[in-house]
Amino acid sequence: MLLALRLRNFVNRLLARSGSTLITQALPVASEILWLPKQFHIPVQKQPSLPLLAALLVTLPVFVQAPLVRQQPMLAVLFTFVLLAVGISKRNSWGNLLVGFSGSWLAGCLFWGWLRLHPLWHLPVEAFALPIAVAGLWGPWRIAGQFYLGALIGTACTDAAMAICGVMPLWPEVLAAEPEQARQLLAQAAALVIEPAHFSVVVIFAAAMLLTSRWLWRKGAGCRLVAACLATTLVVDGIFLGLALLIPQFSGLV
């Protein structure tokens, strides 16, 4: 009986010591497990990538800015300084991108607010900040310059295709007409674009923009911003053409 009691006490002490050893050994392991997510996790981006954000910004001028400027041109111009202030205050890549977008936004406000009936002024006004953008490519604001250049190149391609297709003369008529008539004129202009001879021009421009975008995408992060702007411009142009043909009132132009 005494022997059994001693054996039980010995086992209990052994288990107690083993348990304390296991616990002390488990603590470092537990701490490593707790630290593992911070050290080895794959970071989840809470914000979209720069090319994606650039693509989203490229869609705003046609579908948001143009109708806003027609109703409240001065308010739209003042919003430029909000974009610029936020971009400068951020002091990161996102803010840098907003600074570049503020230049495109201001150019769009000036044109759509006061010069929209003069299509030949479109590209020169859009390019007003070109020297600043080019100079910024070699400084801390290179992302701003890259976005501005990408958006400007996309605009130049669109305007060139429209000029070749003979749409430019209809531009002032569409913007100066009453809403109902403007919708009809816009649909006629879109129908002119899809005529076989003109549509071949559109296809050539679209193919060139798409191939250029693919080529730029392989050249690094900065070139990807330009590629995103070109590709998005192509998509926006396609959407705009479809809306002008089917439901012109939703195109943002009338």
PDB file of C-alpha atoms in Angstrom, residues 2-138:
ATOM      1  CA  LEU A   2       2.819   2.349   0.929  1.00  0.00           C
ATOM      2  CA  LEU A   3       4.680   1.383  -2.215  1.00  0.00           C
ATOM      3  CA  ALA A   4       1.655   2.159  -4.373  1.00  0.00           C
ATOM      4  CA  LEU A   5       1.262   5.531  -2.675  1.00  0.00           C
ATOM      5  CA  ARG A   6       4.903   6.445  -3.302  1.00  0.00           C
ATOM      6  CA  LEU A   7       4.624   5.338  -6.931  1.00  0.00           C
ATOM      7  CA  ARG A   8       1.576   7.537  -7.424  1.00  0.00           C
ATOM      8  CA  ASN A   9       3.339  10.572  -5.906  1.00  0.00           C
ATOM      9  CA  PHE A  10       6.378   9.968  -8.119  1.00  0.00           C
ATOM     10  CA  VAL A  11       4.201   9.839 -11.243  1.00  0.00           C
ATOM     11  CA  ASN A  12       2.372  13.011 -10.229  1.00  0.00           C
ATOM     12  CA  ARG A  13       5.658  14.877  -9.692  1.00  0.00           C
ATOM     13  CA  LEU A  14       6.964  13.612 -13.005  1.00  0.00           C
ATOM     14  CA  LEU A  15       3.855  14.717 -14.817  1.00  0.00           C
ATOM     15  CA  ALA A  16       3.976  18.108 -13.123  1.00  0.00           C
ATOM     16  CA  ARG A  17       7.578  18.649 -14.141  1.00  0.00           C
ATOM     17  CA  SER A  18       6.910  17.411 -17.658  1.00  0.00           C
ATOM     18  CA  GLY A  19       3.893  19.649 -17.920  1.00  0.00           C
ATOM     19  CA  SER A  20       5.845  22.725 -16.816  1.00  0.00           C
ATOM     20  CA  THR A  21       8.619  21.862 -19.268  1.00  0.00           C
ATOM     21  CA  LEU A  22       6.108  21.445 -22.082  1.00  0.00           C
ATOM     22  CA  ILE A  23       4.521  24.755 -21.213  1.00  0.00           C
ATOM     23  CA  THR A  24       7.846  26.631 -21.152  1.00  0.00           C
ATOM     24  CA  GLN A  25       8.808  25.017 -24.429  1.00  0.00           C
ATOM     25  CA  ALA A  26       5.437  25.812 -25.930  1.00  0.00           C
ATOM     26  CA  LEU A  27       5.675  29.503 -25.121  1.00  0.00           C
ATOM     27  CA  PRO A  28       8.368  30.295 -27.702  1.00  0.00           C
ATOM     28  CA  VAL A  29       6.508  28.223 -30.257  1.00  0.00           C
ATOM     29  CA  ALA A  30       3.290  30.068 -29.522  1.00  0.00           C
ATOM     30  CA  SER A  31       5.064  33.397 -29.774  1.00  0.00           C
ATOM     31  CA  GLU A  32       6.517  32.378 -33.134  1.00  0.00           C
ATOM     32  CA  ILE A  33       3.057  31.410 -34.336  1.00  0.00           C
ATOM     33  CA  LEU A  34       1.650  34.715 -33.156  1.00  0.00           C
ATOM     34  CA  TRP A  35       4.425  36.633 -34.921  1.00  0.00           C
ATOM     35  CA  LEU A  36       4.170  34.623 -38.136  1.00  0.00           C
ATOM     36  CA  PRO A  37       1.349  36.647 -39.756  1.00  0.00           C
ATOM     37  CA  LYS A  38       3.320  39.860 -39.398  1.00  0.00           C
ATOM     38  CA  GLN A  39       6.546  38.419 -40.737  1.00  0.00           C
ATOM     39  CA  PHE A  40       5.477  36.092 -43.494  1.00  0.00           C
ATOM     40  CA  HIS A  41       1.949  36.975 -44.555  1.00  0.00           C
ATOM     41  CA  ILE A  42       1.219  38.028 -48.099  1.00  0.00           C
ATOM     42  CA  PRO A  43       0.189  41.684 -47.813  1.00  0.00           C
ATOM     43  CA  VAL A  44      -3.351  42.437 -48.864  1.00  0.00           C
ATOM     44  CA  GLN A  45      -3.559  45.723 -50.744  1.00  0.00           C
ATOM     45  CA  LYS A  46      -6.183  47.940 -49.167  1.00  0.00           C
ATOM     46  CA  GLN A  47      -5.928  50.372 -52.069  1.00  0.00           C
ATOM     47  CA  PRO A  48      -5.988  49.667 -55.783  1.00  0.00           C
ATOM     48  CA  SER A  49      -2.711  49.525 -57.673  1.00  0.00           C
ATOM     49  CA  LEU A  50      -1.457  52.652 -59.392  1.00  0.00           C
ATOM     50  CA  PRO A  51      -2.344  51.451 -62.932  1.00  0.00           C
ATOM     51  CA  LEU A  52      -5.848  50.564 -61.755  1.00  0.00           C
ATOM     52  CA  LEU A  53      -6.313  53.914 -60.059  1.00  0.00           C
ATOM     53  CA  ALA A  54      -4.974  55.655 -63.162  1.00  0.00           C
ATOM     54  CA  ALA A  55      -7.483  53.750 -65.275  1.00  0.00           C
ATOM     55  CA  LEU A  56     -10.336  54.831 -63.006  1.00  0.00           C
ATOM     56  CA  LEU A  57      -9.243  58.466 -63.200  1.00  0.00           C
ATOM     57  CA  VAL A  58      -9.138  58.355 -67.007  1.00  0.00           C
ATOM     58  CA  THR A  59     -12.846  57.508 -67.109  1.00  0.00           C
ATOM     59  CA  LEU A  60     -13.922  60.635 -65.222  1.00  0.00           C
ATOM     60  CA  PRO A  61     -13.479  63.402 -67.835  1.00  0.00           C
ATOM     61  CA  VAL A  62     -15.985  62.053 -70.359  1.00  0.00           C
ATOM     62  CA  PHE A  63     -18.710  60.712 -68.094  1.00  0.00           C
ATOM     63  CA  VAL A  64     -18.392  62.972 -65.026  1.00  0.00           C
ATOM     64  CA  GLN A  65     -16.380  66.096 -65.765  1.00  0.00           C
ATOM     65  CA  ALA A  66     -17.925  67.117 -69.090  1.00  0.00           C
ATOM     66  CA  PRO A  67     -21.553  67.298 -67.840  1.00  0.00           C
ATOM     67  CA  LEU A  68     -20.427  68.872 -64.531  1.00  0.00           C
ATOM     68  CA  VAL A  69     -18.455  71.591 -66.289  1.00  0.00           C
ATOM     69  CA  ARG A  70     -21.362  72.443 -68.555  1.00  0.00           C
ATOM     70  CA  GLN A  71     -23.540  73.072 -65.505  1.00  0.00           C
ATOM     71  CA  GLN A  72     -21.020  74.526 -63.014  1.00  0.00           C
ATOM     72  CA  PRO A  73     -17.765  75.454 -64.788  1.00  0.00           C
ATOM     73  CA  MET A  74     -16.312  77.582 -61.985  1.00  0.00           C
ATOM     74  CA  LEU A  75     -17.095  74.955 -59.359  1.00  0.00           C
ATOM     75  CA  ALA A  76     -15.318  72.368 -61.470  1.00  0.00           C
ATOM     76  CA  VAL A  77     -12.294  74.649 -61.846  1.00  0.00           C
ATOM     77  CA  LEU A  78     -12.125  75.234 -58.086  1.00  0.00           C
ATOM     78  CA  PHE A  79     -12.226  71.493 -57.512  1.00  0.00           C
ATOM     79  CA  THR A  80      -8.849  71.375 -59.275  1.00  0.00           C
ATOM     80  CA  PHE A  81      -7.248  73.011 -56.250  1.00  0.00           C
ATOM     81  CA  VAL A  82      -8.849  70.437 -53.946  1.00  0.00           C
ATOM     82  CA  LEU A  83      -7.289  67.640 -56.011  1.00  0.00           C
ATOM     83  CA  LEU A  84      -3.946  69.415 -56.037  1.00  0.00           C
ATOM     84  CA  ALA A  85      -3.976  70.101 -52.296  1.00  0.00           C
ATOM     85  CA  VAL A  86      -4.872  66.508 -51.430  1.00  0.00           C
ATOM     86  CA  GLY A  87      -2.230  65.172 -53.802  1.00  0.00           C
ATOM     87  CA  ILE A  88       0.533  67.369 -52.389  1.00  0.00           C
ATOM     88  CA  SER A  89      -0.425  66.649 -48.778  1.00  0.00           C
ATOM     89  CA  LYS A  90      -0.277  62.882 -49.271  1.00  0.00           C
ATOM     90  CA  ARG A  91       3.361  62.925 -50.409  1.00  0.00           C
ATOM     91  CA  ASN A  92       3.179  59.372 -51.728  1.00  0.00           C
ATOM     92  CA  SER A  93       2.519  57.655 -55.031  1.00  0.00           C
ATOM     93  CA  TRP A  94      -1.252  58.077 -54.682  1.00  0.00           C
ATOM     94  CA  GLY A  95      -0.912  61.787 -54.055  1.00  0.00           C
ATOM     95  CA  ASN A  96       1.557  62.048 -56.913  1.00  0.00           C
ATOM     96  CA  LEU A  97      -1.028  60.525 -59.206  1.00  0.00           C
ATOM     97  CA  LEU A  98      -3.664  63.008 -58.040  1.00  0.00           C
ATOM     98  CA  VAL A  99      -1.321  65.881 -58.839  1.00  0.00           C
ATOM     99  CA  GLY A 100      -1.015  64.620 -62.407  1.00  0.00           C
ATOM    100  CA  PHE A 101      -4.758  64.147 -62.633  1.00  0.00           C
ATOM    101  CA  SER A 102      -5.363  67.689 -61.385  1.00  0.00           C
ATOM    102  CA  GLY A 103      -3.545  68.983 -64.481  1.00  0.00           C
ATOM    103  CA  SER A 104      -5.759  66.941 -66.792  1.00  0.00           C
ATOM    104  CA  TRP A 105      -8.829  67.969 -64.797  1.00  0.00           C
ATOM    105  CA  LEU A 106      -8.026  71.686 -65.063  1.00  0.00           C
ATOM    106  CA  ALA A 107      -7.414  71.411 -68.807  1.00  0.00           C
ATOM    107  CA  GLY A 108     -10.748  69.656 -69.234  1.00  0.00           C
ATOM    108  CA  CYS A 109     -12.517  72.334 -67.195  1.00  0.00           C
ATOM    109  CA  LEU A 110     -11.061  75.122 -69.305  1.00  0.00           C
ATOM    110  CA  PHE A 111     -11.994  73.477 -72.572  1.00  0.00           C
ATOM    111  CA  TRP A 112     -15.451  72.095 -71.728  1.00  0.00           C
ATOM    112  CA  GLY A 113     -16.377  75.217 -69.802  1.00  0.00           C
ATOM    113  CA  TRP A 114     -15.450  77.925 -72.307  1.00  0.00           C
ATOM    114  CA  LEU A 115     -13.951  76.475 -75.499  1.00  0.00           C
ATOM    115  CA  ARG A 116     -16.043  73.371 -76.182  1.00  0.00           C
ATOM    116  CA  LEU A 117     -17.413  74.799 -79.444  1.00  0.00           C
ATOM    117  CA  HIS A 118     -13.886  74.978 -80.860  1.00  0.00           C
ATOM    118  CA  PRO A 119     -12.644  71.392 -81.276  1.00  0.00           C
ATOM    119  CA  LEU A 120      -9.280  72.469 -82.697  1.00  0.00           C
ATOM    120  CA  TRP A 121      -8.478  73.968 -79.297  1.00  0.00           C
ATOM    121  CA  HIS A 122      -9.090  70.688 -77.501  1.00  0.00           C
ATOM    122  CA  LEU A 123      -5.632  69.145 -77.770  1.00  0.00           C
ATOM    123  CA  PRO A 124      -3.665  72.400 -77.249  1.00  0.00           C
ATOM    124  CA  VAL A 125      -5.622  73.143 -74.079  1.00  0.00           C
ATOM    125  CA  GLU A 126      -5.202  69.569 -72.830  1.00  0.00           C
ATOM    126  CA  ALA A 127      -1.443  69.933 -73.392  1.00  0.00           C
ATOM    127  CA  PHE A 128      -1.038  73.207 -71.477  1.00  0.00           C
ATOM    128  CA  ALA A 129       1.015  71.517 -68.719  1.00  0.00           C
ATOM    129  CA  LEU A 130       3.117  69.393 -71.060  1.00  0.00           C
ATOM    130  CA  PRO A 131       6.458  71.145 -70.290  1.00  0.00           C
ATOM    131  CA  ILE A 132       5.868  70.757 -66.555  1.00  0.00           C
ATOM    132  CA  ALA A 133       4.943  67.083 -66.956  1.00  0.00           C
ATOM    133  CA  VAL A 134       8.034  66.338 -69.035  1.00  0.00           C
ATOM    134  CA  ALA A 135      10.280  68.152 -66.556  1.00  0.00           C
ATOM    135  CA  GLY A 136       8.680  66.204 -63.706  1.00  0.00           C
ATOM    136  CA  LEU A 137       9.726  62.877 -65.181  1.00  0.00           C
ATOM    137  CA  TRP A 138      13.230  63.412 -63.759  1.00  0.00           C
TER     138      TRP A 138
END
